[in-house]
Coordinates of N, CA and C and ligand atoms in Angstrom, one line a residue:
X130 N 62.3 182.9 -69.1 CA 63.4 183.9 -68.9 C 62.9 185.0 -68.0
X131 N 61.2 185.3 -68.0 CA 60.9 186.5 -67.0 C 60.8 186.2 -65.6
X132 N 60.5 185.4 -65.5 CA 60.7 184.4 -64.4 C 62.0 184.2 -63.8
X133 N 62.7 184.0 -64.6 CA 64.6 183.9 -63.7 C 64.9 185.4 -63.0
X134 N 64.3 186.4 -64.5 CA 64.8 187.5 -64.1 C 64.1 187.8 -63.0
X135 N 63.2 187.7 -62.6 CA 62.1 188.0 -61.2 C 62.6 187.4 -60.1
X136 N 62.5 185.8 -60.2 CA 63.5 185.5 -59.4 C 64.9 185.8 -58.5
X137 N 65.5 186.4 -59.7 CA 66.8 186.7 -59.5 C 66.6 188.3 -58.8
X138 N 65.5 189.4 -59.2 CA 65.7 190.7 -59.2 C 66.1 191.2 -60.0
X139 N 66.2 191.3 -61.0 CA 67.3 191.7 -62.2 C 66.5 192.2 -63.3
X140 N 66.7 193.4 -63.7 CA 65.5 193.5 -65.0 C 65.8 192.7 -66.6
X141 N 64.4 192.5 -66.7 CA 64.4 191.5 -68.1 C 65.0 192.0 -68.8
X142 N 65.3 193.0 -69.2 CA 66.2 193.4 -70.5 C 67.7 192.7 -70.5
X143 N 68.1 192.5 -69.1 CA 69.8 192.0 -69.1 C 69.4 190.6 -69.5
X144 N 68.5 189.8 -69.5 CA 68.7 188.3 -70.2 C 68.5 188.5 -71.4
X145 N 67.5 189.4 -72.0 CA 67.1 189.6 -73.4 C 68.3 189.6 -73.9
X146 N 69.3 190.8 -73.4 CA 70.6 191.0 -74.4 C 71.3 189.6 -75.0
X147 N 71.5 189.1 -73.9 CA 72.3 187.9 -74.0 C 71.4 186.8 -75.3
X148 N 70.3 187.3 -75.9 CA 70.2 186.2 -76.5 C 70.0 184.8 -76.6
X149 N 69.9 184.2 -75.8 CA 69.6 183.0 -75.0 C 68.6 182.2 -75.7
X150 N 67.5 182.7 -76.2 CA 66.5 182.2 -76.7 C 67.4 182.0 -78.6
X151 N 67.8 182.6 -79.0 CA 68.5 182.3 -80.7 C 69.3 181.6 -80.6
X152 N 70.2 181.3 -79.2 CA 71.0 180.2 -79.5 C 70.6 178.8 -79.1
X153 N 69.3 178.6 -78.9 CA 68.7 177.5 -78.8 C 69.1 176.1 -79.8
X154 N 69.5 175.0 -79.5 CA 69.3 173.7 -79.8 C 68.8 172.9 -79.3
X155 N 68.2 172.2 -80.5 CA 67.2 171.0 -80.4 C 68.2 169.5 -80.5
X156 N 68.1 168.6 -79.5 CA 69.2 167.7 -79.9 C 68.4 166.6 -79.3
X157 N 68.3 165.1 -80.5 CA 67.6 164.0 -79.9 C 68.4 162.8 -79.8
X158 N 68.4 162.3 -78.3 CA 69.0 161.0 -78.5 C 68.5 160.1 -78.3
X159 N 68.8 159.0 -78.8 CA 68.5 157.6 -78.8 C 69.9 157.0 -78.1
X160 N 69.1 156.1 -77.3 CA 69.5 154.9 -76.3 C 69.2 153.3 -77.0
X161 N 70.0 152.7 -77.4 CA 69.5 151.5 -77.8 C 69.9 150.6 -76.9
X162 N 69.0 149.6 -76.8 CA 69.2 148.5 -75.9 C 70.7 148.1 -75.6
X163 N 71.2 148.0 -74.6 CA 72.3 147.5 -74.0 C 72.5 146.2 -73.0
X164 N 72.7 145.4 -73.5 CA 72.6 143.9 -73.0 C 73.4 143.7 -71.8
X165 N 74.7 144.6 -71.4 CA 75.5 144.8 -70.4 C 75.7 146.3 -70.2
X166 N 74.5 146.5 -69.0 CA 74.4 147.6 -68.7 C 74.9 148.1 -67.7
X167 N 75.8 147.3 -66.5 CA 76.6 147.2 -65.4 C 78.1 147.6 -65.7
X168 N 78.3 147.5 -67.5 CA 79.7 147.5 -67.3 C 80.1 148.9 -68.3
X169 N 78.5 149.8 -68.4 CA 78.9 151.2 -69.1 C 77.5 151.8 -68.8
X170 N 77.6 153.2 -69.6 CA 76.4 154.2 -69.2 C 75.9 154.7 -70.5
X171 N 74.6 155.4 -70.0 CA 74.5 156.1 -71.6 C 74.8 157.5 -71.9
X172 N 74.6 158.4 -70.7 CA 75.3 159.7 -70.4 C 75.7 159.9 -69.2
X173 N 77.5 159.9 -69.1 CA 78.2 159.9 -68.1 C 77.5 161.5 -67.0
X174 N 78.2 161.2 -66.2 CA 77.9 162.4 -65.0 C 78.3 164.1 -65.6
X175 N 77.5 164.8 -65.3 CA 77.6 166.2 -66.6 C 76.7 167.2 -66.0
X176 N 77.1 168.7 -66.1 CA 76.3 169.6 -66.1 C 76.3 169.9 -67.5
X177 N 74.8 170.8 -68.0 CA 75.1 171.1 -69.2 C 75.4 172.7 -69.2
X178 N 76.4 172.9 -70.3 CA 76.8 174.3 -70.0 C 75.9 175.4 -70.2
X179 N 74.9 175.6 -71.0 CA 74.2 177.0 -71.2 C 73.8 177.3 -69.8
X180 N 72.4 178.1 -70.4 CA 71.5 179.0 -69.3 C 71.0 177.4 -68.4
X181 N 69.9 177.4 -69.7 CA 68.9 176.3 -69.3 C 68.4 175.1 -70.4
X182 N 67.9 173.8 -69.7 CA 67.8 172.9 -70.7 C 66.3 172.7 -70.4
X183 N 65.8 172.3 -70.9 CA 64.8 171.9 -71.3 C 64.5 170.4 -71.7
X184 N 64.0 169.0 -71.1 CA 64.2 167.9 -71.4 C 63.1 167.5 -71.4
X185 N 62.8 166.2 -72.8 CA 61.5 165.2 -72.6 C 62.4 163.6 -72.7
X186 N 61.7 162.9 -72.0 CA 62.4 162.2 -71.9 C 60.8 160.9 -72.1
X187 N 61.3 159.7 -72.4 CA 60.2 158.5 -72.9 C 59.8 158.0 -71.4
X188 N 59.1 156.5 -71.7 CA 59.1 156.5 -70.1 C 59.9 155.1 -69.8
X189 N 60.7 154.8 -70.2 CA 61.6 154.6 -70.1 C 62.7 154.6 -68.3
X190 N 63.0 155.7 -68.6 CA 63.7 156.0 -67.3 C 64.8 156.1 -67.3
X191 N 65.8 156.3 -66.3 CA 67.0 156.1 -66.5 C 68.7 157.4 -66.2
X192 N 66.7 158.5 -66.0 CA 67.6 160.1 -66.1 C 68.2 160.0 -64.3
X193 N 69.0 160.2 -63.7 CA 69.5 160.6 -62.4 C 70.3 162.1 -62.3
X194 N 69.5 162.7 -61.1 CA 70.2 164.3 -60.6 C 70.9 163.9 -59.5
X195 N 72.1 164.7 -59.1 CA 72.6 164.8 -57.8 C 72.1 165.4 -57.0
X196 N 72.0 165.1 -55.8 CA 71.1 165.9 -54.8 C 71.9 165.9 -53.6
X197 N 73.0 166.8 -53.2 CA 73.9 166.7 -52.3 C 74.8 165.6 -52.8
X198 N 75.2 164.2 -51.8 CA 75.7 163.3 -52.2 C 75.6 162.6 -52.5
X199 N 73.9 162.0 -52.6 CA 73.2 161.2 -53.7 C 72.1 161.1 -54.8
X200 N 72.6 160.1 -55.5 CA 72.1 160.3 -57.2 C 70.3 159.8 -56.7
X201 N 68.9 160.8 -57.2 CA 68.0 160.5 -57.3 C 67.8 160.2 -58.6
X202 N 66.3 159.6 -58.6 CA 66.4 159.0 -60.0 C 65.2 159.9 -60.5
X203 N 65.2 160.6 -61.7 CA 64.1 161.2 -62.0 C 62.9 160.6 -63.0
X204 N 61.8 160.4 -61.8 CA 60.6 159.5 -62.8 C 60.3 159.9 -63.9
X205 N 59.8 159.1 -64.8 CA 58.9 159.7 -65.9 C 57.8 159.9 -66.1
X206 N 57.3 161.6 -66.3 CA 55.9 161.3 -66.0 C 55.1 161.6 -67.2
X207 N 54.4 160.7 -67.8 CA 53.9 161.7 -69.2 C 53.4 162.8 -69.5
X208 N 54.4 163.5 -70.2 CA 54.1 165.1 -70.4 C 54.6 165.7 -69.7
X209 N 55.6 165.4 -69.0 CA 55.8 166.4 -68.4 C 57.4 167.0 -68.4
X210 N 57.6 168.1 -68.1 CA 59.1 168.2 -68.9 C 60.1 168.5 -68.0
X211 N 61.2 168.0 -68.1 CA 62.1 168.5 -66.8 C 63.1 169.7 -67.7
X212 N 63.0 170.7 -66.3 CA 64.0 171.9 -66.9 C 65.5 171.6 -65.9
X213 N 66.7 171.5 -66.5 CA 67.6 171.2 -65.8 C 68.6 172.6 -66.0
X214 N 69.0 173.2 -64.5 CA 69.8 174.8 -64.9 C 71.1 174.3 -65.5
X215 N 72.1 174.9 -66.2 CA 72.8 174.7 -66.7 C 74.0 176.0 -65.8
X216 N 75.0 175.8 -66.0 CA 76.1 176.4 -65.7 C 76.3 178.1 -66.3
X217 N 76.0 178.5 -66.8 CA 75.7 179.5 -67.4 C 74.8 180.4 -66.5
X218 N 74.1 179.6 -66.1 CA 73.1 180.4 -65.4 C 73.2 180.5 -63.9
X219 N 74.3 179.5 -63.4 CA 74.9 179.8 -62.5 C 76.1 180.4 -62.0
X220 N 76.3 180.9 -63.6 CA 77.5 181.8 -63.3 C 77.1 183.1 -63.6
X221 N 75.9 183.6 -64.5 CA 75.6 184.8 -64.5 C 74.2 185.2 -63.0
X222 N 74.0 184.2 -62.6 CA 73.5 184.6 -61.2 C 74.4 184.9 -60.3
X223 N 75.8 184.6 -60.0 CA 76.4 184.9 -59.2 C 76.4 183.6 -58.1
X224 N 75.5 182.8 -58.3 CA 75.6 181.2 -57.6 C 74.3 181.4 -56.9
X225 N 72.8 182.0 -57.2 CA 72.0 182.1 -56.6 C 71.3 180.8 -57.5
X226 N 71.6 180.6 -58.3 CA 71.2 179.0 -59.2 C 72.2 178.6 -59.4
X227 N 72.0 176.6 -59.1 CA 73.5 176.1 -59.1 C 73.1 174.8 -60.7
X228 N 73.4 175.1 -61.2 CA 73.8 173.8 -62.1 C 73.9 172.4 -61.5
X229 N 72.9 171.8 -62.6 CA 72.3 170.7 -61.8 C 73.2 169.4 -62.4
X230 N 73.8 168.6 -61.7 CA 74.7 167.2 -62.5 C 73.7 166.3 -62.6
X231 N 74.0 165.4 -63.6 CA 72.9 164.5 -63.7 C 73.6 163.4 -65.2
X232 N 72.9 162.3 -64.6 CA 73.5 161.4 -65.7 C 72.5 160.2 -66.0
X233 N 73.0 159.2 -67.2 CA 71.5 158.5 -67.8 C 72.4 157.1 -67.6
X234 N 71.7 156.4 -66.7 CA 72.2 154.7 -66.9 C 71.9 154.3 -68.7
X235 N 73.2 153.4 -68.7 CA 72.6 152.5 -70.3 C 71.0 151.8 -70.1
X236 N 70.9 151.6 -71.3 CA 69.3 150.7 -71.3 C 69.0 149.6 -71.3
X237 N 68.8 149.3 -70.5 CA 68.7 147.5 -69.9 C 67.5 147.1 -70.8
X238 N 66.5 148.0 -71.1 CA 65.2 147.5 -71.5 C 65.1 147.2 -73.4
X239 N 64.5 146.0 -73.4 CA 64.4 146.1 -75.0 C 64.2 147.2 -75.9
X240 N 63.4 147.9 -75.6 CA 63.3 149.0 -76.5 C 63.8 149.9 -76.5
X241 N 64.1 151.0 -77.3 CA 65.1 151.9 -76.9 C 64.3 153.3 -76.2
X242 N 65.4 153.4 -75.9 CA 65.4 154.7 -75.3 C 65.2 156.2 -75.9
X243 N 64.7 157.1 -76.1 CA 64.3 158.4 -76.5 C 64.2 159.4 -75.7
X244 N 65.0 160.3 -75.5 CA 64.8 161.8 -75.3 C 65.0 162.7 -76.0
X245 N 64.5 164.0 -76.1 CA 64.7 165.4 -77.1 C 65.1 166.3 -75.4
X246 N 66.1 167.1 -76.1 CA 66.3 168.1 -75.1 C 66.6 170.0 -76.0
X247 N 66.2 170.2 -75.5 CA 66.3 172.2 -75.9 C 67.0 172.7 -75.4
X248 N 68.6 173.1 -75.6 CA 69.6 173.9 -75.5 C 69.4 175.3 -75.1
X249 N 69.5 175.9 -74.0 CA 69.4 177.4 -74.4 C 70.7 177.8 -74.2
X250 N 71.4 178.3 -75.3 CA 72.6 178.4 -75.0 C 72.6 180.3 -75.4
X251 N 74.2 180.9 -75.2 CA 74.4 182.0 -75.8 C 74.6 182.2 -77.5
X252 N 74.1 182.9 -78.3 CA 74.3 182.8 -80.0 C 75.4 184.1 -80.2
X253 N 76.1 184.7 -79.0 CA 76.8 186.1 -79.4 C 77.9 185.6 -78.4
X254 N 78.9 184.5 -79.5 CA 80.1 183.6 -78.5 C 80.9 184.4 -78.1
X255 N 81.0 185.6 -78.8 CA 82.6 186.7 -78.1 C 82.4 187.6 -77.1
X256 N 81.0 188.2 -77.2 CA 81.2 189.0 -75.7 C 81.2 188.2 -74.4
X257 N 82.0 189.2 -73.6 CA 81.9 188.4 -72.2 C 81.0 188.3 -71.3
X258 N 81.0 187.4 -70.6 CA 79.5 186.9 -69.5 C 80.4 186.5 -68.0
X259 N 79.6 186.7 -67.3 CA 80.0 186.9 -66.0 C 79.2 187.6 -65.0
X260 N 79.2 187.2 -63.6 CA 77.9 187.6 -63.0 C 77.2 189.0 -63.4
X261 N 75.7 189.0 -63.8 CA 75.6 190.2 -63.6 C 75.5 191.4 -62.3
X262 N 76.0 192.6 -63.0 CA 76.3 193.5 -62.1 C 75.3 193.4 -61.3
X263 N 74.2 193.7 -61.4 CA 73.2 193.9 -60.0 C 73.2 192.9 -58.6
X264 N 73.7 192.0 -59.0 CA 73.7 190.9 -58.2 C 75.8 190.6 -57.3
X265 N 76.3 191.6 -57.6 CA 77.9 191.7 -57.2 C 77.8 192.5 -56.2
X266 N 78.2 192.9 -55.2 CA 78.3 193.9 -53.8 C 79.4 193.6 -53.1
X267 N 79.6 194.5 -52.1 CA 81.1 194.4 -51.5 C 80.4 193.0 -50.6
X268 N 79.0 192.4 -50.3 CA 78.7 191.3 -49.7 C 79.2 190.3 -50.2
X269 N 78.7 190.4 -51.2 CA 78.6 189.2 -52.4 C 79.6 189.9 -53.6
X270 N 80.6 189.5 -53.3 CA 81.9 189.8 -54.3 C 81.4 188.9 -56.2
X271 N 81.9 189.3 -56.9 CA 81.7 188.1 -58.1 C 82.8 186.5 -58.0
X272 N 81.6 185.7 -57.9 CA 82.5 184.4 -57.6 C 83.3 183.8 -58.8
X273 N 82.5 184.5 -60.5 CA 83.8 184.0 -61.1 C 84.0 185.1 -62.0
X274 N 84.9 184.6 -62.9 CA 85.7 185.5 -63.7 C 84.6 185.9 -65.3
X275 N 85.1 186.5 -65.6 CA 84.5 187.1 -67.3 C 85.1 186.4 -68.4
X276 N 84.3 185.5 -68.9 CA 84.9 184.9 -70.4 C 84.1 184.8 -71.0
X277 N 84.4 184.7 -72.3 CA 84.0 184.4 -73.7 C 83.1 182.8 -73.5
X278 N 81.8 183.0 -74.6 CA 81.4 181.8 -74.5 C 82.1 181.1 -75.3
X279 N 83.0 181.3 -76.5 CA 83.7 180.9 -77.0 C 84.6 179.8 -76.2
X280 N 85.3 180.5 -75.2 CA 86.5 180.4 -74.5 C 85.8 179.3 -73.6
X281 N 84.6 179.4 -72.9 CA 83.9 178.3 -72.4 C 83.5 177.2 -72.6
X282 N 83.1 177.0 -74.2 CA 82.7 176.1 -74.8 C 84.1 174.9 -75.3
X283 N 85.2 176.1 -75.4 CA 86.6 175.0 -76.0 C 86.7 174.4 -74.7
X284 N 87.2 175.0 -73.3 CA 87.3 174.1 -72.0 C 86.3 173.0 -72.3
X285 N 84.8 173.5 -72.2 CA 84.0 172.2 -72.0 C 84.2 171.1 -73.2
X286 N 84.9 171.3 -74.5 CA 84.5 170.0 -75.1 C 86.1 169.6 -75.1
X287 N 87.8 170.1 -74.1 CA 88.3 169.6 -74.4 C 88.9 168.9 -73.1
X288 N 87.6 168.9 -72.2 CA 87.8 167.9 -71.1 C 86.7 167.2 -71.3
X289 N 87.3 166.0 -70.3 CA 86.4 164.7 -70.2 C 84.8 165.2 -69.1
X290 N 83.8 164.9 -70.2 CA 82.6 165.1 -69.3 C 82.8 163.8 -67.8
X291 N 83.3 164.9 -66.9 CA 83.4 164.7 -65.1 C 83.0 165.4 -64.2
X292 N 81.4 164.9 -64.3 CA 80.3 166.0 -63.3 C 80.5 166.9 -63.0
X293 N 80.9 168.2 -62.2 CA 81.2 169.4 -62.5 C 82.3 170.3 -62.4
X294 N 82.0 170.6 -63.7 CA 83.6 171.4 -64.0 C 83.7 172.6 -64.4
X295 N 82.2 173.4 -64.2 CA 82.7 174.5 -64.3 C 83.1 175.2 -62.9
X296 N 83.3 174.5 -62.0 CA 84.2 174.8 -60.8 C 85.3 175.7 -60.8
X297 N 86.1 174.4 -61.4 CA 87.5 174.1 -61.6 C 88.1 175.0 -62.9
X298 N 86.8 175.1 -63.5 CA 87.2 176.4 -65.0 C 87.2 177.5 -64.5
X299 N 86.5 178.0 -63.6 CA 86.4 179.5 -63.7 C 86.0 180.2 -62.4
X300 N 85.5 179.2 -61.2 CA 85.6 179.9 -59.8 C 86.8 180.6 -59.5
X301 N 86.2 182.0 -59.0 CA 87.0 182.5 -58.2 C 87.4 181.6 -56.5
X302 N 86.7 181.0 -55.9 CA 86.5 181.1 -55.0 C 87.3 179.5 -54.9
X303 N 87.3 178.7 -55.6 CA 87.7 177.4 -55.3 C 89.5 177.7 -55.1
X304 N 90.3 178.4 -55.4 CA 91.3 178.5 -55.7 C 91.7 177.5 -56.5
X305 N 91.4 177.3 -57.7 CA 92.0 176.1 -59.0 C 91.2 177.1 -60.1
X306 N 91.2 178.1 -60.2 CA 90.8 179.6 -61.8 C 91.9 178.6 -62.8
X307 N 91.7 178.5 -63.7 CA 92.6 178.4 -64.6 C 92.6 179.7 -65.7
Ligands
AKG746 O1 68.7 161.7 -72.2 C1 68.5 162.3 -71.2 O2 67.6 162.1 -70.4 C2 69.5 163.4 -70.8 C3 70.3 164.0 -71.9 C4 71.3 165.0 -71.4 O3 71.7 165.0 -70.2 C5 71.9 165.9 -72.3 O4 71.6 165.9 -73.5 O5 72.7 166.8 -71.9
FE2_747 FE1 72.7 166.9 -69.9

């Protein structure tokens, strides 16, 4: 987190508030073997909404990011962990981090499949988030609106995971705000 905030310019105390570290989840999935792997997936195309994720994945394979207009495949290397930004963090930077899409083919391979991933999400669902002030200027206007994580979290679980949507939720700038 001291690191974003450095990155970003922004003093550490405005991520601290947010809490980001207490609303962490730990979530493991398993992939079992899929004998017809051409005709489904194992995690459709998706940003994840918090700050940041944190992923281990087996070696296996299977993880893919978007990278402009095509999907790369991200290797497995042992030990090593992939941090994927999440939407949140692209909305309280103001779009200086963009939320990364990314999705998991089914498992073609006999054994299954394993990854653990680390949630960092917000734990204080009612106050509002929205770019932080230091980063808003008559240059750089705020690109989206102020909502509740609450209010974020109902959009995201009552649409269909469709690679990125927090666009369409809450850009100011796409003209589609709901
Ligand atoms: O299993 C993976 O490698 C990715 C899982 C994932 O994208 C997620 O849990 O949001
Ligand atoms: Fe994900």
């Amino acid at each position: 987190m001291e690191l974003l905030c450095e990155g970003l310019g922004v003093d550490k105390e405005r991520l601290k508030e947010m809490n980001f570290q207490e609303g962490r989840t730990m979530v493991a999935h398993y992939y079992p073997y899929c004998p017809q792997p051409d005709l489904t997936v194992g995690i459709a195309s998706h940003t994840d909404p918090g700050v940041l994720t944190i992923l281990l994945q087996d070696q296996r394979g299977g993880l893919q990011v978007k990278r402009g207009e095509e999907w790369v495949d991200v290797k497995p290397v042992p030990g090593a962990l992939v941090i994927n930004i999440g939407d949140i963090l692209q909305i309280i930077s103001n779009d200086e981090y963009k939320s990364v899409e990314h999705r998991v083919f089914a498992n073609a391979s006999r054994e299954p499949r394993i990854s653990f991933a680390v949630f960092f999400n917000s734990s204080d669902r009612d106050s509002l988030y929205g770019p932080l002030s230091d980063l808003i200027s008559p240059e750089k206007p705020a690109h989206f609106r102020q909502f509740s994580y609450t209010e974020y979290m109902r959009r995201f679980f009552t649409k269909e995971l469709d690679g990125k949507i927090l666009g369409k939720l809450l850009h100011r700038l796409s003209g589609t705000t709901e």
